[in-house]
Tab-separated table of C-alpha atoms in Angstrom:
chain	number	residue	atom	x	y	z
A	1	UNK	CA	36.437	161.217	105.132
A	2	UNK	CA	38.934	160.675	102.447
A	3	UNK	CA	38.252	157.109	102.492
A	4	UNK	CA	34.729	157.350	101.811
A	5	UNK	CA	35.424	159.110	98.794
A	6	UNK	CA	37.827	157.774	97.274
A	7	UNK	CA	35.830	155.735	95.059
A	8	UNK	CA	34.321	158.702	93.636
A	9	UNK	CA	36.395	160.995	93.464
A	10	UNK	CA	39.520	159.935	93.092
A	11	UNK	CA	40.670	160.918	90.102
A	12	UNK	CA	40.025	164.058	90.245
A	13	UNK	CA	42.722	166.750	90.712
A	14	UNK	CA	41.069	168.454	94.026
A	15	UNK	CA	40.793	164.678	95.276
A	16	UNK	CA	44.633	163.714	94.644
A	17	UNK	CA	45.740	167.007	96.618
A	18	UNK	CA	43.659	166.330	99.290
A	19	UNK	CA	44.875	162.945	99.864
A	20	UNK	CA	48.434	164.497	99.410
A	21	UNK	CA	47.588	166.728	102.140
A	22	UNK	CA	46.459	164.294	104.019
A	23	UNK	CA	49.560	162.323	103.774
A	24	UNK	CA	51.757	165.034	104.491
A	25	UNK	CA	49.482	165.939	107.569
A	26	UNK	CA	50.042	162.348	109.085
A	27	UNK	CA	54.019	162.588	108.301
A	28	UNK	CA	54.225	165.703	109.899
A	29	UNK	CA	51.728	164.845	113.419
A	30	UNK	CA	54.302	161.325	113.340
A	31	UNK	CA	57.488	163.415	113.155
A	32	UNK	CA	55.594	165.931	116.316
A	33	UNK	CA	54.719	163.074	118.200
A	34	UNK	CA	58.266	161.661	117.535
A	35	UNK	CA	56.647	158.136	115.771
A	36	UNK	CA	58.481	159.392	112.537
A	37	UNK	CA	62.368	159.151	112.507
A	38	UNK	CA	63.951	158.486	109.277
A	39	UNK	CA	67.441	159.524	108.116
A	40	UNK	CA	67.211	162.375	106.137
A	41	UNK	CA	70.339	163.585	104.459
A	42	UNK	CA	70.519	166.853	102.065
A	43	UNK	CA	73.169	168.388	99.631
A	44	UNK	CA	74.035	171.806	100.827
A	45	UNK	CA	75.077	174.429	98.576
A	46	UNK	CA	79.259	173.816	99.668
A	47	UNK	CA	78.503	170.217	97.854
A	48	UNK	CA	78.857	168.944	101.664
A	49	UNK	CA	76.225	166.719	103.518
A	50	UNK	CA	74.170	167.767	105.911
A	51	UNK	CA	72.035	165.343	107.822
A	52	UNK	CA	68.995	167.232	109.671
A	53	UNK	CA	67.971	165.750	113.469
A	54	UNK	CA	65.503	166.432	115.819
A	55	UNK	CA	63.258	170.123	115.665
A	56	UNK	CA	64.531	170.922	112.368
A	57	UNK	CA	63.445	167.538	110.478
A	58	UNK	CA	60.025	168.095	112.664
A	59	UNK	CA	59.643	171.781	111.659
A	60	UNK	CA	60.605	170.550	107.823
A	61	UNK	CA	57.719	168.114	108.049
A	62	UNK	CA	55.059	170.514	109.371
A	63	UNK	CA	56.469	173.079	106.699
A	64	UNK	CA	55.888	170.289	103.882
A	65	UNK	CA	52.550	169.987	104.964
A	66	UNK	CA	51.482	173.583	105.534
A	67	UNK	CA	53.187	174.013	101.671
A	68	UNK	CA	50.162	171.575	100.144
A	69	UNK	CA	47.504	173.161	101.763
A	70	UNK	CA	46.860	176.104	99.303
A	71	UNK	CA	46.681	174.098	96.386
A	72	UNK	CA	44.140	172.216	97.268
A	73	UNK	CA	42.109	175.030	99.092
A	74	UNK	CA	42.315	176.898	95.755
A	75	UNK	CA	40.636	173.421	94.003
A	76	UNK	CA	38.003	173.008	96.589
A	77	UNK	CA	37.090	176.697	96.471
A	78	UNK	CA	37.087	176.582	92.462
A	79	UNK	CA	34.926	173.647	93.141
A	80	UNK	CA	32.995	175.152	95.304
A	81	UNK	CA	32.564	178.173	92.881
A	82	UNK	CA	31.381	175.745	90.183
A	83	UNK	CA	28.472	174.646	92.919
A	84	UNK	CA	29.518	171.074	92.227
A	85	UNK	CA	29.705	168.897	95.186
A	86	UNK	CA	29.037	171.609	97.375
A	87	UNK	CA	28.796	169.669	100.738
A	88	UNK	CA	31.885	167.811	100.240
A	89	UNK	CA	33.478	171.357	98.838
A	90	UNK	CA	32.840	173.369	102.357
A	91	UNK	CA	33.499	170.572	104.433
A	92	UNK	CA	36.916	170.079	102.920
A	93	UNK	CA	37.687	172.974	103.358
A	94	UNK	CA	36.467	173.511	107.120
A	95	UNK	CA	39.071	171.047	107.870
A	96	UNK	CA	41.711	172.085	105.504
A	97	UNK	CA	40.940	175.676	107.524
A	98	UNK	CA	41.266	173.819	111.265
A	99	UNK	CA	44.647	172.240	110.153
A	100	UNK	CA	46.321	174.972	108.455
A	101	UNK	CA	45.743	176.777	112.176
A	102	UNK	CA	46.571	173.724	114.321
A	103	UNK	CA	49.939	172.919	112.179
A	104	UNK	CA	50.832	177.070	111.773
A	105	UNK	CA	50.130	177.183	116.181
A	106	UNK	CA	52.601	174.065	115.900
A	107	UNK	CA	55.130	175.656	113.454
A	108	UNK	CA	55.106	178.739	115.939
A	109	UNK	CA	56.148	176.757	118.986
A	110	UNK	CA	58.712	175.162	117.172
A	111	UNK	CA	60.409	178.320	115.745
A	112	UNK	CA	60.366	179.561	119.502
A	113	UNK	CA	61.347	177.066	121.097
A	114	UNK	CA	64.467	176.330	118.424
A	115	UNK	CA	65.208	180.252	118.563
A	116	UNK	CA	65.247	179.897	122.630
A	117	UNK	CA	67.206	176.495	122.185
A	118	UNK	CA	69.765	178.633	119.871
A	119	UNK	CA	70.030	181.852	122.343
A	120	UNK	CA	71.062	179.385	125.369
């Protein structure tokens, strides 16, 4: 759908956060199905380096993409508001509604299966 668009719409603010949703959205259903393994290193506060592996780089990429999600539903429903592009508006954010609830069902099995994983 964000294909078809792009000629359109593309640069338009609603457009550019949906297509950075939809980027993060792909990163994040890689990193579940385990087709997305890069090194990721980060500074922690002690000034030592921490390198993140397995559940907790998967639950950081399904956080990143549950974190652009809002934006762009608040664009879409502005848009929507403005009764411009109206089809386009509601079916945006139909899907923007199905993956927030897919990737928050995902996040939830994570976090319990990490907090089992850490009482073991």
């Amino acid at each position: 759908l964000v294909k078809t668009h792009r000629q359109v719409h593309r640069r338009a603010d609603y457009f550019q956060r949906i297509d950075s949703v939809r980027r993060a959205v792909h990163t994040a259903f890689d990193a579940l199905h385990g087709r997305w393994q890069p090194a990721v290193v980060k500074r922690c506060a002690s000034g030592w380096l921490m390198t993140m592996a397995g559940d907790s780089l998967v639950l950081a990429a399904v956080d990143r993409a549950l974190g652009r999600i809002p934006p762009a539903w608040r664009l879409l429903h502005h848009l929507l508001a403005q009764s411009y592009f109206m089809p386009y508006a509601l079916v945006h954010l139909a899907i923007l509604a199905r993956l927030s609830t897919l990737l928050m069902s995902e996040r939830t099995r994570l976090a319990q299966t990490g907090a089992r994983a850490a009482g073991d």
